[in-house]
Amino acid sequence: MTGPRVAGVGMTPFGKHESRTARDLFAAAAQEAIADAGVEHAAVEEVRFGNFMGEFAEGQGHMGPLAAEAAGVHAPSTRIESACASSGAAVRQGVMLVQSGQADVVLVGGAERMTNLSTADATEALAAAADAVWEVRPGMTFPGAYALMTQAYFAQYGGTSEDLAHIAVKNHANAVENDLAQFQRAIDVEDALEAPTVCSPFGLYDCSPISDGASAAVLVSEEYAAEHDLDAPVAITGSGQGTDSLALQARVSLTQTTATERAAAAAYEEAGIGPRDVDVAEVHDCFTHAEVLALEGLGFYDPGTAIEAAREGETTADGDLPVNLSGGLKAKGHPVGATGSAQISELTKLLEGRHVNSDAVSDSPGTVGLTHNAGGTVASAVVHVLEVVA
Amino acid sequence: MTGPRVAGVGMTPFGKHESRTARDLFAAAAQEAIADAGVEHAAVEEVRFGNFMGEFAEGQGHMGPLAAEAAGVHAPSTRIESACASSGAAVRQGVMLVQSGQADVVLVGGAERMTNLSTADATEALAAAADAVWEVRPGMTFPGAYALMTQAYFAQYGGTSEDLAHIAVKNHANAVENDLAQFQRAIDVEDALEAPTVCSPFGLYDCSPISDGASAAVLVSEEYAAEHDLDAPVAITGSGQGTDSLALQARVSLTQTTATERAAAAAYEEAGIGPRDVDVAEVHDCFTHAEVLALEGLGFYDPGTAIEAAREGETTADGDLPVNLSGGLKAKGHPVGATGSAQISELTKLLEGRHVNSDAVSDSPGTVGLTHNAGGTVASAVVHVLEVVA
């Protein structure tokens, strides 16, 4: 048993999709994933769909049925909402369905429409991921919350805006050739440092953009893949989720992400690996500093050291541990409910040698990739371990 | 193997909870369920929480972490949203986790705050369960949609407002002694017929109310119950979910609920029973006619005949098949995200002989109960079969 196989993936370009609804976007991603998997629509037994702000953007809840309709399948379909980790959590529900033998073929994914909202309305919608009583009412926004966590980190460990700029530069560089990315252009450290301030220490290039987009994956059991002779060399060998207090004030620390640590511990245990075994990772860089927190929470770096690793280039495409080869949330874009399953889509292609940045990754059996998707100020975290098994 | 046991249940009174947030309400229900189960908080391995309109009512999404915090547990916690079937779907995710051996102890439930919204705002929030593009934009509301389905039924099979009134009278009668119910008072057919029209053929008493409330249940594996000597005689022996097109226009029929049929077929198959084996049911009567559609979709009555059964009193407390002994959504109240798990809570108490209306039900082994929770105009349906096994 190696775990559920990623039989097929699909993803719309991330960016501005004038006048396309979330369901339209998901239809494109889901049809691509089903075709890529080579399974019949009728074979899909369950659908788990991530969406965060449909109520705000389109007045639309209850998107489970819409997702199934968009995919052209008649299976039970449930919307999973875990803020920006919505589709990571949807993938996890799908993984558990296949792992447990309750389904052989599951469609997972997510979609988000955001650019039809004004910046103020999008900021308000995103704030629903924080604690409405203890954080949002006093005026907290997400750039503010992450900036607070960053300032605490700088105070505890040191670090500068210039250090963070290296992360933005790296992720933009990774996106240059990725046709699905929102920003296919390189920036340099000066661009980042000279950009308008959003919320100190964050400038514009420290922040992921407002995006529209959808992503999907078809997960199948190992037995199903074998019986139907599917070309599905990547298995999900570990899946973990962690939950922390929603409000920052209730956390033990502002520089440590307990939910990520819990999710990683569970995923590593299931996969039978440790952080040193990971060859490539897609992590949740909604802000540059979020990538620092992720790399430490995942155990790749000791607390307080990942910011230096960024400065030293250890996580670039030709570094020891390539991180966010897709361009990350920063440059690929961040249609929030689609981000977690987009990580699965991009990482699967990277591991299968069919991504524009696959040169940075081996597609040989034993190569290990990891995805990390976070919700809110990491009150929710979902980690998946993917491995080339054939 | 008999299936996951319902080790404990909890529920706030349904009604108007001035100034209590959804998280406050869930804290009460969850703590009651955990105490009722007799398990340690630390034993809870997963949380699945249903909420529908937190974004509209409290500007609050991402309620998974809030639900875990309210319950005092640190397990992975995910919000499930499936409109008015949100917590039915959350229960199903929990059942699957236990069935599959992925968890021995799961907390499931839901909460909704609604009465802080104006009637217009609540109507708009509820409309997010329908198709925003094809139904809501042209002006459809939920009373309108269900009234349309009722008029189609009357045209196809016959039926009158007076027939429907018998359902409201029955459900109000069942709630009279239920301290958790929103309306603990009897009405008669004349009251129903003389009430103001909401949307023809519906008068005020054909419609479930706007409510606040929360409900929860602790599900454990059979092995865990035995090892820890838990008093948990009720097992969930079948669980099914069905999904249909979100918009009414895409349905095959307005008088038939395919999602309910699919959910019931799956639940019956898993439980190894048929509709004739069910002794007592809690069904989704968001409108009186919804109970008619449910009873037919569940196979208790042939198409077009459940309305006559209502008139004949076959589903009253002393009828052949008592339906909605709790008072149903109509009289118990309908805090939408809490309704599905409230059905589990009420039915478990009924089957365990500790509900005020338990006299109408045997608590002997072999007694079978059923819950039916629907979302939107039954685009989503979740059915559970509960059985007294010890």
mmCIF file of N, CA, C and O in Angstrom, chain B residues 2 5 29 41 66 82 114 136 142-143 157 173-174 197-198 205 228 251 282 296-297 308 317 338:
data_model
loop_
_atom_site.group_PDB
_atom_site.id
_atom_site.type_symbol
_atom_site.label_atom_id
_atom_site.label_comp_id
_atom_site.label_asym_id
_atom_site.label_seq_id
_atom_site.Cartn_x
_atom_site.Cartn_y
_atom_site.Cartn_z
ATOM 1 N N THR B 2 -21.498 -3.133 14.075
ATOM 2 C CA THR B 2 -22.819 -2.525 13.964
ATOM 3 C C THR B 2 -22.737 -1.074 13.514
ATOM 4 O O THR B 2 -23.741 -0.457 13.232
ATOM 5 N N ARG B 5 -21.086 4.229 17.281
ATOM 6 C CA ARG B 5 -22.090 4.465 18.323
ATOM 7 C C ARG B 5 -22.240 5.956 18.598
ATOM 8 O O ARG B 5 -21.253 6.694 18.582
ATOM 9 N N ALA B 29 -23.509 23.196 23.430
ATOM 10 C CA ALA B 29 -23.938 21.900 22.888
ATOM 11 C C ALA B 29 -22.802 20.884 22.929
ATOM 12 O O ALA B 29 -23.001 19.711 23.295
ATOM 13 N N HIS B 41 -11.947 15.152 26.880
ATOM 14 C CA HIS B 41 -11.780 16.067 25.749
ATOM 15 C C HIS B 41 -10.603 15.640 24.879
ATOM 16 O O HIS B 41 -10.646 15.726 23.653
ATOM 17 N N LEU B 66 -12.836 27.636 15.388
ATOM 18 C CA LEU B 66 -13.690 28.166 16.465
ATOM 19 C C LEU B 66 -14.469 27.054 17.145
ATOM 20 O O LEU B 66 -14.676 27.076 18.370
ATOM 21 N N SER B 82 -23.185 22.771 3.685
ATOM 22 C CA SER B 82 -24.059 22.205 2.675
ATOM 23 C C SER B 82 -25.455 22.782 2.890
ATOM 24 O O SER B 82 -26.438 22.058 2.971
ATOM 25 N N MET B 114 -29.106 33.313 13.629
ATOM 26 C CA MET B 114 -29.913 33.888 12.556
ATOM 27 C C MET B 114 -30.761 35.065 13.008
ATOM 28 O O MET B 114 -31.073 35.951 12.214
ATOM 29 N N VAL B 136 -31.692 33.158 -7.856
ATOM 30 C CA VAL B 136 -31.784 34.293 -6.933
ATOM 31 C C VAL B 136 -31.833 35.619 -7.697
ATOM 32 O O VAL B 136 -32.600 36.513 -7.360
ATOM 33 N N PHE B 142 -36.673 31.238 -0.832
ATOM 34 C CA PHE B 142 -36.965 29.845 -0.484
ATOM 35 C C PHE B 142 -38.449 29.550 -0.304
ATOM 36 O O PHE B 142 -38.924 28.520 -0.780
ATOM 37 N N PRO B 143 -39.204 30.418 0.372
ATOM 38 C CA PRO B 143 -40.645 30.140 0.402
ATOM 39 C C PRO B 143 -41.209 30.054 -1.019
ATOM 40 O O PRO B 143 -42.050 29.197 -1.325
ATOM 41 N N TYR B 157 -50.882 15.695 -8.388
ATOM 42 C CA TYR B 157 -51.495 14.649 -7.543
ATOM 43 C C TYR B 157 -52.734 15.110 -6.782
ATOM 44 O O TYR B 157 -53.425 14.293 -6.174
ATOM 45 N N ALA B 173 -47.889 19.834 17.893
ATOM 46 C CA ALA B 173 -48.341 18.984 19.004
ATOM 47 C C ALA B 173 -47.155 18.223 19.603
ATOM 48 O O ALA B 173 -47.033 18.086 20.833
ATOM 49 N N ASN B 174 -46.253 17.749 18.742
ATOM 50 C CA ASN B 174 -45.087 16.992 19.229
ATOM 51 C C ASN B 174 -44.135 17.854 20.055
ATOM 52 O O ASN B 174 -43.390 17.333 20.894
ATOM 53 N N THR B 197 -50.808 34.741 4.719
ATOM 54 C CA THR B 197 -50.143 34.048 3.618
ATOM 55 C C THR B 197 -48.702 34.528 3.499
ATOM 56 O O THR B 197 -48.432 35.725 3.546
ATOM 57 N N VAL B 198 -47.783 33.548 3.356
ATOM 58 C CA VAL B 198 -46.380 33.900 3.099
ATOM 59 C C VAL B 198 -46.131 33.878 1.604
ATOM 60 O O VAL B 198 -45.606 34.817 1.014
ATOM 61 N N TYR B 205 -47.854 29.166 9.152
ATOM 62 C CA TYR B 205 -47.596 27.889 9.831
ATOM 63 C C TYR B 205 -47.091 26.783 8.912
ATOM 64 O O TYR B 205 -46.812 25.675 9.366
ATOM 65 N N HIS B 228 -14.147 1.211 26.765
ATOM 66 C CA HIS B 228 -14.330 2.237 27.797
ATOM 67 C C HIS B 228 -15.666 2.112 28.517
ATOM 68 O O HIS B 228 -16.077 3.021 29.241
ATOM 69 N N ARG B 251 -33.830 20.209 -12.806
ATOM 70 C CA ARG B 251 -34.307 18.923 -12.270
ATOM 71 C C ARG B 251 -35.225 18.202 -13.262
ATOM 72 O O ARG B 251 -35.912 18.838 -14.060
ATOM 73 N N GLU B 282 -37.064 11.416 11.824
ATOM 74 C CA GLU B 282 -36.980 12.874 11.887
ATOM 75 C C GLU B 282 -36.637 13.336 10.474
ATOM 76 O O GLU B 282 -35.560 13.010 9.961
ATOM 77 N N GLU B 296 -41.989 10.697 0.744
ATOM 78 C CA GLU B 296 -42.053 9.955 -0.518
ATOM 79 C C GLU B 296 -40.642 9.621 -1.015
ATOM 80 O O GLU B 296 -40.386 8.498 -1.454
ATOM 81 N N GLY B 297 -39.738 10.575 -0.928
ATOM 82 C CA GLY B 297 -38.366 10.330 -1.391
ATOM 83 C C GLY B 297 -37.680 9.237 -0.589
ATOM 84 O O GLY B 297 -36.837 8.493 -1.110
ATOM 85 N N GLU B 308 -51.944 12.415 1.652
ATOM 86 C CA GLU B 308 -53.146 11.778 2.203
ATOM 87 C C GLU B 308 -52.834 11.177 3.571
ATOM 88 O O GLU B 308 -53.636 11.243 4.502
ATOM 89 N N ALA B 317 -47.810 10.955 16.615
ATOM 90 C CA ALA B 317 -47.105 10.202 17.658
ATOM 91 C C ALA B 317 -47.688 8.807 17.862
ATOM 92 O O ALA B 317 -46.960 7.855 18.168
ATOM 93 N N ALA B 338 -27.452 23.859 12.408
ATOM 94 C CA ALA B 338 -27.526 22.969 13.572
ATOM 95 C C ALA B 338 -28.574 21.877 13.403
ATOM 96 O O ALA B 338 -28.645 20.945 14.216
#
